XYZ file of C-alpha atoms in Angstrom:
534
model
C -13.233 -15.278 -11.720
C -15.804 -18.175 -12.249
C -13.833 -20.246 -9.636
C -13.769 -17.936 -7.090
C -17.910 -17.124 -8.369
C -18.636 -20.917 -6.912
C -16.980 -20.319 -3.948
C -19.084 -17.161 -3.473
C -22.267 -20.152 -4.047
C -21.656 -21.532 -0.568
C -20.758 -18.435 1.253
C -23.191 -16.442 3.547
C -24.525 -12.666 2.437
C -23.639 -9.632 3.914
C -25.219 -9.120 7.468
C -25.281 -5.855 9.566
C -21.927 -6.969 11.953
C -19.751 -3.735 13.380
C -17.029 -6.346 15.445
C -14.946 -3.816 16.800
C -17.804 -1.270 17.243
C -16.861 0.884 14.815
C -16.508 -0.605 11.389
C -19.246 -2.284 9.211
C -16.637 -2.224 6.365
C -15.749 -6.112 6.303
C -19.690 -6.601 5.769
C -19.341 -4.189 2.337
C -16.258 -5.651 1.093
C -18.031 -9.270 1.327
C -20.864 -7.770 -0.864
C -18.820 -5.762 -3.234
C -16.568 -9.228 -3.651
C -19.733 -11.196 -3.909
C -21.454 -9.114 -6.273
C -19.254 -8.400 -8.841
C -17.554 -12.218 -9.120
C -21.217 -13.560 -9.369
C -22.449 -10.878 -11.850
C -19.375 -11.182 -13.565
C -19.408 -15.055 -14.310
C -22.991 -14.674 -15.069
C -22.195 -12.439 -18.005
C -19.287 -14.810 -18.933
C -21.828 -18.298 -18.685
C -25.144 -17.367 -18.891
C -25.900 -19.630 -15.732
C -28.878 -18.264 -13.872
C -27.505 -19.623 -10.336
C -24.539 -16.684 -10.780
C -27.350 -14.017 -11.253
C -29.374 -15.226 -8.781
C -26.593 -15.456 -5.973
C -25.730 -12.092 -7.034
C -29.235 -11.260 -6.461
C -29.548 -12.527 -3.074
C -26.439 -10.309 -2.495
C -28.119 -6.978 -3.547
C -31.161 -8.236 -1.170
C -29.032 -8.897 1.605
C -26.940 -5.465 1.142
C -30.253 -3.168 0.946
C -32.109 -4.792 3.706
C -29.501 -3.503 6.022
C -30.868 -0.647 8.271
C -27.847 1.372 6.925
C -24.503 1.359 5.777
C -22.887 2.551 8.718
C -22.554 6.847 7.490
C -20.356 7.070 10.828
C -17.841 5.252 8.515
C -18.582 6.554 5.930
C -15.610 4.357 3.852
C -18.445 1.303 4.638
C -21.110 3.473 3.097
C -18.770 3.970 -0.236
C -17.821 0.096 -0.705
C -21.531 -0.645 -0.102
C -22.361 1.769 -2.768
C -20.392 0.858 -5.106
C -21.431 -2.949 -4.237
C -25.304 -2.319 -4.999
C -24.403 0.024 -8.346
C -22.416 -2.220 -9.950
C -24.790 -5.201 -9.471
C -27.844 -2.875 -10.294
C -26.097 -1.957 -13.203
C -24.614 -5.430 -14.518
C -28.131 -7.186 -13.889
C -30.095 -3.694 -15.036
C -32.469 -6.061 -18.006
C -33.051 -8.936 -15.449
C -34.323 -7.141 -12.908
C -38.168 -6.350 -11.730
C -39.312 -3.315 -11.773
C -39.940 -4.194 -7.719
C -36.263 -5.108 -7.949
C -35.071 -1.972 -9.657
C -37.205 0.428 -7.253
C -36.151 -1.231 -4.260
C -32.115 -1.158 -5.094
C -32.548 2.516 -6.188
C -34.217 3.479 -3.320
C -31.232 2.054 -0.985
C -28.926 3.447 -3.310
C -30.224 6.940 -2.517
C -31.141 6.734 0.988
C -28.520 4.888 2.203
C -25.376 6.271 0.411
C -26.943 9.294 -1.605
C -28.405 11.703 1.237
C -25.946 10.553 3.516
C -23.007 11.745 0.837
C -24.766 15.210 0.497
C -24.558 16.080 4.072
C -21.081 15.663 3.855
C -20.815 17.374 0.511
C -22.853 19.935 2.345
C -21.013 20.083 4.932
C -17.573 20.433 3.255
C -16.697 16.836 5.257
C -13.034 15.922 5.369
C -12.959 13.808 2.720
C -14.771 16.275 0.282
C -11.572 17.606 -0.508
C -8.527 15.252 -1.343
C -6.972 14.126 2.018
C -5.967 10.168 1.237
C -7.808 7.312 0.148
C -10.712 7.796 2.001
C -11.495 10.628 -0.673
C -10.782 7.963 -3.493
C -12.944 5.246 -2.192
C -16.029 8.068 -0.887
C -15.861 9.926 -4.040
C -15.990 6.967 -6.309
C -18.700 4.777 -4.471
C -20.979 7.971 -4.418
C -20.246 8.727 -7.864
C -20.926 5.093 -9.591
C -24.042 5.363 -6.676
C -25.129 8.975 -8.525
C -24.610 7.545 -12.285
C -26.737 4.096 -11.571
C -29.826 6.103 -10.690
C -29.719 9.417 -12.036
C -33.417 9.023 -13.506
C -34.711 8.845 -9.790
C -33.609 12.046 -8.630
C -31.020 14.030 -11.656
C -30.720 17.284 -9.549
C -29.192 15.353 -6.623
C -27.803 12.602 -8.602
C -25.781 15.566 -11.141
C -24.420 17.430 -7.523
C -23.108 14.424 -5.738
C -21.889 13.046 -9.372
C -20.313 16.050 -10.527
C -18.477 16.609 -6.601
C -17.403 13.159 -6.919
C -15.377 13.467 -10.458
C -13.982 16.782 -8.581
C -13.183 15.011 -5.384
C -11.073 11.980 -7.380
C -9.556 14.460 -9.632
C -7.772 16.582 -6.771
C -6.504 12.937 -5.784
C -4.465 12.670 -8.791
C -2.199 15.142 -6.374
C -1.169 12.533 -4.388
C 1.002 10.476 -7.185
C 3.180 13.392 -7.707
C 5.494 14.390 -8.730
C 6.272 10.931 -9.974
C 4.387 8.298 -8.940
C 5.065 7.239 -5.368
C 1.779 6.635 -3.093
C 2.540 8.535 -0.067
C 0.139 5.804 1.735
C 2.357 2.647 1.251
C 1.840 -0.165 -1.291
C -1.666 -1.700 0.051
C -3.170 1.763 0.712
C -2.210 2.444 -3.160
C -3.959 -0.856 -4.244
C -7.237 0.351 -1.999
C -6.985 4.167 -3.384
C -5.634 3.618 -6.480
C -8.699 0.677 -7.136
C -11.677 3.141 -6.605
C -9.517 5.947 -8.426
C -9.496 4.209 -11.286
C -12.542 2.938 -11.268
C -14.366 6.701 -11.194
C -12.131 7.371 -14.414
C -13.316 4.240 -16.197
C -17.105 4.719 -15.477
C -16.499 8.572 -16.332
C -14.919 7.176 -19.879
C -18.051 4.748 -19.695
C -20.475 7.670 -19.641
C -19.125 9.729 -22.022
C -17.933 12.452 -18.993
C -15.192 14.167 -18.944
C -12.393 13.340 -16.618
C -8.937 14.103 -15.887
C -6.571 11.536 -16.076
C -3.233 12.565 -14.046
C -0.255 11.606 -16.635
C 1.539 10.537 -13.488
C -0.691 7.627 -12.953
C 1.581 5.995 -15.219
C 4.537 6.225 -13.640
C 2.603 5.453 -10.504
C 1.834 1.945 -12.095
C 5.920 1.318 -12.472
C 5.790 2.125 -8.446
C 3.813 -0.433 -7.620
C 5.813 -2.996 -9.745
C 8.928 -1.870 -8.329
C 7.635 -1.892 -4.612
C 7.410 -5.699 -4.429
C 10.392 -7.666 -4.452
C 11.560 -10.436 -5.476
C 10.535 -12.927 -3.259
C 6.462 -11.942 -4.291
C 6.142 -9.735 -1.186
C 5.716 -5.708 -1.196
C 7.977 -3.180 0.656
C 4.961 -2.441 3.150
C 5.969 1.078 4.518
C 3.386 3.410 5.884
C 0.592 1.582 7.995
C 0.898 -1.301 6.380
C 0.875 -5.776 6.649
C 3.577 -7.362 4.802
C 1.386 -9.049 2.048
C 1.980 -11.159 -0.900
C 1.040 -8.768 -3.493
C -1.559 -9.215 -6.259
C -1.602 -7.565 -9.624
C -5.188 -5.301 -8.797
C -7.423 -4.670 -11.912
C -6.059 -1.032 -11.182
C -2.599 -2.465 -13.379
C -4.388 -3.477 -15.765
C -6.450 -0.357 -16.798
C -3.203 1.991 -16.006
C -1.305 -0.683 -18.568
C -3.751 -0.414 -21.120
C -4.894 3.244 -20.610
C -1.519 4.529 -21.267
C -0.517 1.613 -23.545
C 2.434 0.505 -21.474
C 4.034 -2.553 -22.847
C 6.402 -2.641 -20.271
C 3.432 -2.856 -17.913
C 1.154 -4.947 -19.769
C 4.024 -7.278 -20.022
C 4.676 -7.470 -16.125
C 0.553 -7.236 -15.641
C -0.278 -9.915 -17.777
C 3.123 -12.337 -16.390
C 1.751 -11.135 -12.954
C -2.072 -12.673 -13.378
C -0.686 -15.761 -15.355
C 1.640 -16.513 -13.007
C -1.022 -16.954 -10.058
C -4.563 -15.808 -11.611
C -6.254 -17.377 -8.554
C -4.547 -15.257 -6.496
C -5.251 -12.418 -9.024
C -8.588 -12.996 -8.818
C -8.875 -12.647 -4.819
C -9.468 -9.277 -4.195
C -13.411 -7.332 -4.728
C -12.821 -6.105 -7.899
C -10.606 -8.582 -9.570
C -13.248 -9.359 -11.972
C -12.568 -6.094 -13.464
C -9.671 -7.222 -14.963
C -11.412 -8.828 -17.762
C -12.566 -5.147 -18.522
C -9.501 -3.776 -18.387
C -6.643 -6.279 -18.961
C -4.156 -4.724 -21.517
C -3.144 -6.413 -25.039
C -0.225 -8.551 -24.991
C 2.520 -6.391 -25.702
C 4.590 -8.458 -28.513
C 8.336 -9.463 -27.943
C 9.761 -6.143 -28.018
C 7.620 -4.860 -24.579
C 10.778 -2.750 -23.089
C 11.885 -4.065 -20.256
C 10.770 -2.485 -16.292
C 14.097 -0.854 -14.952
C 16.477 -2.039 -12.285
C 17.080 1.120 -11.013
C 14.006 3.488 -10.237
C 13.752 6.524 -7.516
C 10.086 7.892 -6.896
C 9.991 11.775 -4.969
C 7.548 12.815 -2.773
C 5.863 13.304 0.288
C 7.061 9.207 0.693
C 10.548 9.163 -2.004
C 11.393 5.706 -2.496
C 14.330 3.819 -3.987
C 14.773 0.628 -5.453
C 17.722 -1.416 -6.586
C 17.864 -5.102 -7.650
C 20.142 -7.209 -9.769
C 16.916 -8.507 -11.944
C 13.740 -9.361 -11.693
C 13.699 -13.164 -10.908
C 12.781 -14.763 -7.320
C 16.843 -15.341 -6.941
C 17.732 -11.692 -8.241
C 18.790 -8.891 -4.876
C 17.011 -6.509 -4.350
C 16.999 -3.525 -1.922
C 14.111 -0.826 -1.551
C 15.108 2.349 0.761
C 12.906 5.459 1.534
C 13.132 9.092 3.113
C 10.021 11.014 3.680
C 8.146 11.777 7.241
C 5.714 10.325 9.466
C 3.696 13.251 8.909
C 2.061 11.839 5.745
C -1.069 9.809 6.004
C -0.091 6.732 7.682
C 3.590 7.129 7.991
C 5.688 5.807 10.525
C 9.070 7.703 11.701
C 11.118 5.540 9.416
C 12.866 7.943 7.699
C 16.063 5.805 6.467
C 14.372 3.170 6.744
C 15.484 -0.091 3.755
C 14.246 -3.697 3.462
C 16.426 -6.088 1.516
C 16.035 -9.252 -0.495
C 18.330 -12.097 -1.490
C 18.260 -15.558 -2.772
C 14.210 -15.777 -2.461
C 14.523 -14.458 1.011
C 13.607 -11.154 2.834
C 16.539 -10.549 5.060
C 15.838 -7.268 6.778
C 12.157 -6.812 7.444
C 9.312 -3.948 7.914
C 6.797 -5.109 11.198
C 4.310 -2.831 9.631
C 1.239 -1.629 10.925
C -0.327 -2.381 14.431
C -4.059 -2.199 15.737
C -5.686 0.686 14.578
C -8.324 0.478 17.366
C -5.466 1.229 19.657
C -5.942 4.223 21.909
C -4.839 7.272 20.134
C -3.371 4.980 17.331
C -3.945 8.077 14.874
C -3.811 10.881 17.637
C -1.563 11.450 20.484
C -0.139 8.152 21.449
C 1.356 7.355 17.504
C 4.487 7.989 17.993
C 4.273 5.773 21.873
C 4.053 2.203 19.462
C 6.636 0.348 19.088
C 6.135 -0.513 14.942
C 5.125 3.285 14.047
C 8.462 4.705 15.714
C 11.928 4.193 14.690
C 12.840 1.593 17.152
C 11.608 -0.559 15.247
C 12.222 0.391 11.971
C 15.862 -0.168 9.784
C 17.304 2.980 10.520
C 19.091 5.115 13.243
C 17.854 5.912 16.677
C 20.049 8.939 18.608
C 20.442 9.130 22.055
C 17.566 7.193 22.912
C 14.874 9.298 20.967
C 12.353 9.325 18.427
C 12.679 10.642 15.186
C 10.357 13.849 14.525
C 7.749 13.944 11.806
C 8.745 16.972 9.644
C 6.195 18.492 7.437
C 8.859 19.061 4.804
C 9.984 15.281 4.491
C 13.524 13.228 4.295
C 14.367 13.767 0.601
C 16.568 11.586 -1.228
C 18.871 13.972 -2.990
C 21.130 12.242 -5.359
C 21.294 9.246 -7.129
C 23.145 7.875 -9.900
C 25.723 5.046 -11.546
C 28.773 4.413 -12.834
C 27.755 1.208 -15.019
C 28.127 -1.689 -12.499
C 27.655 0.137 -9.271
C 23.992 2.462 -8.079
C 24.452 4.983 -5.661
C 21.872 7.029 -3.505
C 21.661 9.083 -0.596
C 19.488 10.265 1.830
C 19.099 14.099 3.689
C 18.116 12.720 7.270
C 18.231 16.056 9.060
C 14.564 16.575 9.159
C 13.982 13.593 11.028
C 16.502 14.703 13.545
C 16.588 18.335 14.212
C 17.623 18.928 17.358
C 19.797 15.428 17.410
C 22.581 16.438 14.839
C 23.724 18.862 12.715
C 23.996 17.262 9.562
C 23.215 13.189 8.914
C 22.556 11.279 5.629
C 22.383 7.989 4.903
C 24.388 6.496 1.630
C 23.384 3.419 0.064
C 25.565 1.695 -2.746
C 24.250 -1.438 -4.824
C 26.621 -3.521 -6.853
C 24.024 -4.519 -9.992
C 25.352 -7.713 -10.363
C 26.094 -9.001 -7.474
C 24.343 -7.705 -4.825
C 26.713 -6.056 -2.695
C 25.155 -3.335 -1.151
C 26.293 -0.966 1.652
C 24.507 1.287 3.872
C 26.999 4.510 5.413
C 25.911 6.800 7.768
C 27.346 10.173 8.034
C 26.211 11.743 11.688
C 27.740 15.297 12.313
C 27.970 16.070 16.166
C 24.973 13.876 17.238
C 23.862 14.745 20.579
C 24.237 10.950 21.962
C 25.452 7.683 21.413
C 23.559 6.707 18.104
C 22.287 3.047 17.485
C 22.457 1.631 14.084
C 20.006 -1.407 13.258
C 17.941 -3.665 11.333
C 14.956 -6.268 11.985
C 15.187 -9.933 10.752
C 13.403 -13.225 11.167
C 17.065 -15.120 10.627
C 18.583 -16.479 13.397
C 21.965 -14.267 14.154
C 25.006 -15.386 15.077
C 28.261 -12.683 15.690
C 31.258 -12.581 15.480
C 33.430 -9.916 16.405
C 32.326 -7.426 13.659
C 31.040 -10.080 11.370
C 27.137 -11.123 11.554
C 25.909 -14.509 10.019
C 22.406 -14.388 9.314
C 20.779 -17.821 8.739
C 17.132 -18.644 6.866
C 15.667 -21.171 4.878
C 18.961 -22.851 5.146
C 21.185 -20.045 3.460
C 23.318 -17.489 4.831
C 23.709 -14.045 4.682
C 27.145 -11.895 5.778
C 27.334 -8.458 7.385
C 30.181 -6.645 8.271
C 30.767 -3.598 9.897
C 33.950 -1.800 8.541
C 34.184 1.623 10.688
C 36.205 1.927 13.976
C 33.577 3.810 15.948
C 33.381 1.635 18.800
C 30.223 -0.072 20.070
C 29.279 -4.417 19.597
C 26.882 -5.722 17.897
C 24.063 -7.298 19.993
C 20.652 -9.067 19.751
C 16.946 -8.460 21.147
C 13.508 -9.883 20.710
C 11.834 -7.153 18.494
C 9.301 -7.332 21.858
C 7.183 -4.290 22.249
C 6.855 -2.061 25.337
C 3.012 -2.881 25.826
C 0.989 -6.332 26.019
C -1.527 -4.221 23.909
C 0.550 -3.715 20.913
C 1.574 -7.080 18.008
C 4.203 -8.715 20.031
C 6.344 -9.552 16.904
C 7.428 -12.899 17.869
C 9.451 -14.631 15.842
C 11.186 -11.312 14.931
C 14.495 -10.016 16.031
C 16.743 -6.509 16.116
C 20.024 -6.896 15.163
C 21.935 -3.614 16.302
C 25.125 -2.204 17.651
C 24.844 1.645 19.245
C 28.543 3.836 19.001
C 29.489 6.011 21.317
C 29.134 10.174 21.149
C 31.692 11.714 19.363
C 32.186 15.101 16.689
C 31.583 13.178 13.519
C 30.079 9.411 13.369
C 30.671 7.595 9.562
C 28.947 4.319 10.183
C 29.500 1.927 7.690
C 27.992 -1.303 7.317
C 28.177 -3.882 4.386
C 26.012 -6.873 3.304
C 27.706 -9.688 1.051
C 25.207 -11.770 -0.468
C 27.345 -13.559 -3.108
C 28.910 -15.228 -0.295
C 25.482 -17.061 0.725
C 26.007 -20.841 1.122
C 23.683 -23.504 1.761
């Protein structure tokens, strides 16, 4: 944290910059970074030139003509920002100081949050993050200056602890974040951090028991290699441990958890430290759990609007690992990859997730979603039927059975949502040999109404052969084999989209073979990765 505080020395303050004319949120993540790392190491030193960056900071943020209410996530981050270094720095400060940070606080966050509070806005009631990261920055924004104005300050306060606590709805039944791995880092962050200042205050505050199971999901959603299964609209990032871990770990007194949390920050605390409210991990990091911590399973399933999967052989860099959902594009951010599976081998990612595209596109979250190429299932790891999308059911994909007989894990997925009027009946099986890797992925289509295309993205380069694959990377080698008689080769295309406009994925390939119509269709494909060689 004092590291990245002296970077935070040479950078610039926040400035009033809206880039793609909508957003001034980059602008109030820089302050909410800046202010809490320099406030932070000035509580862990003493040195004045940490308080006083931290000051110029709070400056910088409140001069601002606004915080950009149109949106209004900008406002929130910028809220919480100014609260948490009016707070931190509360004895230092002038009473000049004090008056002119309050008065920001409540002109530029508070009045703006009680028209939409007035107004019943869509985020007043528990939508997706944007209700998590609105309803905490007003809320820390309502505690730090209460005195100023207590009958607004109590309203906006007491809607914000309502607002985060019909969030805890969206970890249920068991902990899988419909959003997608960074969304849950972003949501999850700002959750948390209501519940802690509520704790703080002495207020009462629900805290969902499925928040801890939700802090298993996120340790399960990245695999071995370091990287996250980014489904939903996300990037394929490098994940962090967030300081959101580290208060679910010790909140719940997890020693599972606080023994991955605390492995997670040691391994890379620099990287740890990265994101806005990393310093808060020195608030919130959990004991060290002994030698007896349980260890996190191999086998885990999460339900929901999103269910999830995930098998692995262990949890080393070299261990397998593969991570396969259901669910529906109809959730906040989905794509249509219902089906959809990215696995891991030997420190590589074999079969890929593009991710999210542009969301300035036209109609990116309207009418032309389901037109881009990396939020349909053409480019996802899963089935495309005569030539057309998936659908986005409101009831989602679920993944109905699971279960093991000692050496071997077994799931399967109820596809027939995503394909209503394109079969009768299709699920997708997946089987995962726990100690070697093995795993298989058959496909059970019941009178599909066209030729249906089985396939998977990759960055390897591909070589066939007959009904054998060779997938090369990093200078090891991957086997697939096809083992049904259905007809229909195996062929290779850039993973190119339709549109100049859209990520053009280079470097990325589809590896795919498309059988002909028939009655029934068992696809079965199989993946050997104890035969890698260098």
């Amino acid at each position: 944290v004092i590291k990245r505080a002296d970077l935070v020395l040479r950078q610039r303050t926040c400035r009033y910059e809206i880039p793609d004319g909508k957003r001034l949120l980059s602008e109030s993540r820089r302050a909410l970074l800046h202010i809490t790392h320099s406030s932070m190491a000035w509580r862990l030193t003493g040195d004045d030139k940490y308080r006083t960056r931290a000051i110029a900071e709070l400056d910088a943020a409140c001069a601002l003509k606004d915080w950009n209410p149109k949106h209004f996530l900008d406002t929130a981050e910028m809220a919480a920002a100014v609260s948490i270094g009016y707070d931190w720095l509360h004895a230092t400060l002038t009473a000049e100081q004090r008056k002119r940070y309050e008065d920001a606080l409540i002109t530029k966050a508070l009045l703006p949050a009680k028209k939409v509070h007035d107004d019943k806005g869509w985020w007043f009631k528990p939508r997706n993050n944007w209700s998590q990261v609105c309803g905490a920055g007003i809320g820390l924004a309502a505690a730090a200056v209460w005195e100023r104005d207590p009958e607004l300050c109590e309203t906006l306060f007491r809607n914000s602890v309502k607002i985060v606590e019909g969030c805890g709805e969206f970890y249920h039944p068991d902990g899988c974040y419909p959003e997608g791995p960074s969304y849950w880092h972003y949501g999850t962050n700002f959750h948390v951090l209501m519940l802690a200042a509520c704790q703080a205050l002495g207020e009462k505050a629900e805290v969902e028991p499925v928040l801890q199971r939700s802090g298993e999901f996120i340790l399960q959603v990245t695999g071995p290699t370091g990287y996250d299964y980014n489904f939903a609209d996300a990037g394929s990032r490098r994940a962090a441990v967030t300081s959101a871990q580290s208060w679910i770990a010790s909140h719940f007194k997890d020693a599972g958890q606080a023994k991955a949390v605390r492995a997670g920050i040691a391994k890379d605390p620099e990287h740890a430290a990265a994101s806005r409210l990393s310093a808060l991990h020195l608030l919130w990091l959990p004991a060290a759990p002994g030698t007896k911590a349980p260890a996190l399973r191999t086998a885990a399933r999460f339900n929901g609007e999103q269910p999830v999967a995930f098998l692995r052989t262990g949890w080393s860099r070299e261990d397998t690992w593969l991570a396969i959902k259901g669910g529906t594009g109809a959730a906040s951010h989905g794509h249509l990859d219902a089906g959809s599976f990215v696995y891991e081998a030997m420190g590589v990612r074999w079969c890929v997730d593009l991710g999210s595209d542009n969301y300035n596109m036209p109609g990116y979250f309207g009418g032309k979603r389901w037109s881009y190429f990396r939020l349909n299932n053409r480019s996802h790891n899963t089935l495309v039927i005569d030539d057309q999308l998936q659908e986005d059911p409101k009831q989602p994909c679920p993944i109905f059975e699971s279960g093991t007989d000692g050496t071997k894990e077994w799931l399967t997925v109820d596809l027939a949502r995503a394909y209503p009027k394109q079969a009768t009946a299709i699920t997708r099986r997946a089987i995962f040999d726990s100690k070697t890797g093995e795993a298989r992925i058959i496909d059970h289509i019941t009178q599909p109404v066209g030729p249906v295309r089985w396939a998977l993205v990759t960055a390897a380069k591909i070589t066939i052969k007959g009904p054998r694959v060779t997938l090369e990377q990093d200078g090891l080698r991957l086997h697939i084999t096809r083992e049904d008689p259905y007809g229909g080769e195996w062929s290779v295309m850039p993973a190119t989209p339709p549109t100049t406009r859209e990520r053009q994925n280079e470097g990325f390939q589809i590896l795919s073979f498309t059988a002909p119509k028939a009655n029934e269709v068992r696809l079965r494909v199989m993946r050997y990765p104890n035969t890698i060689g260098h």
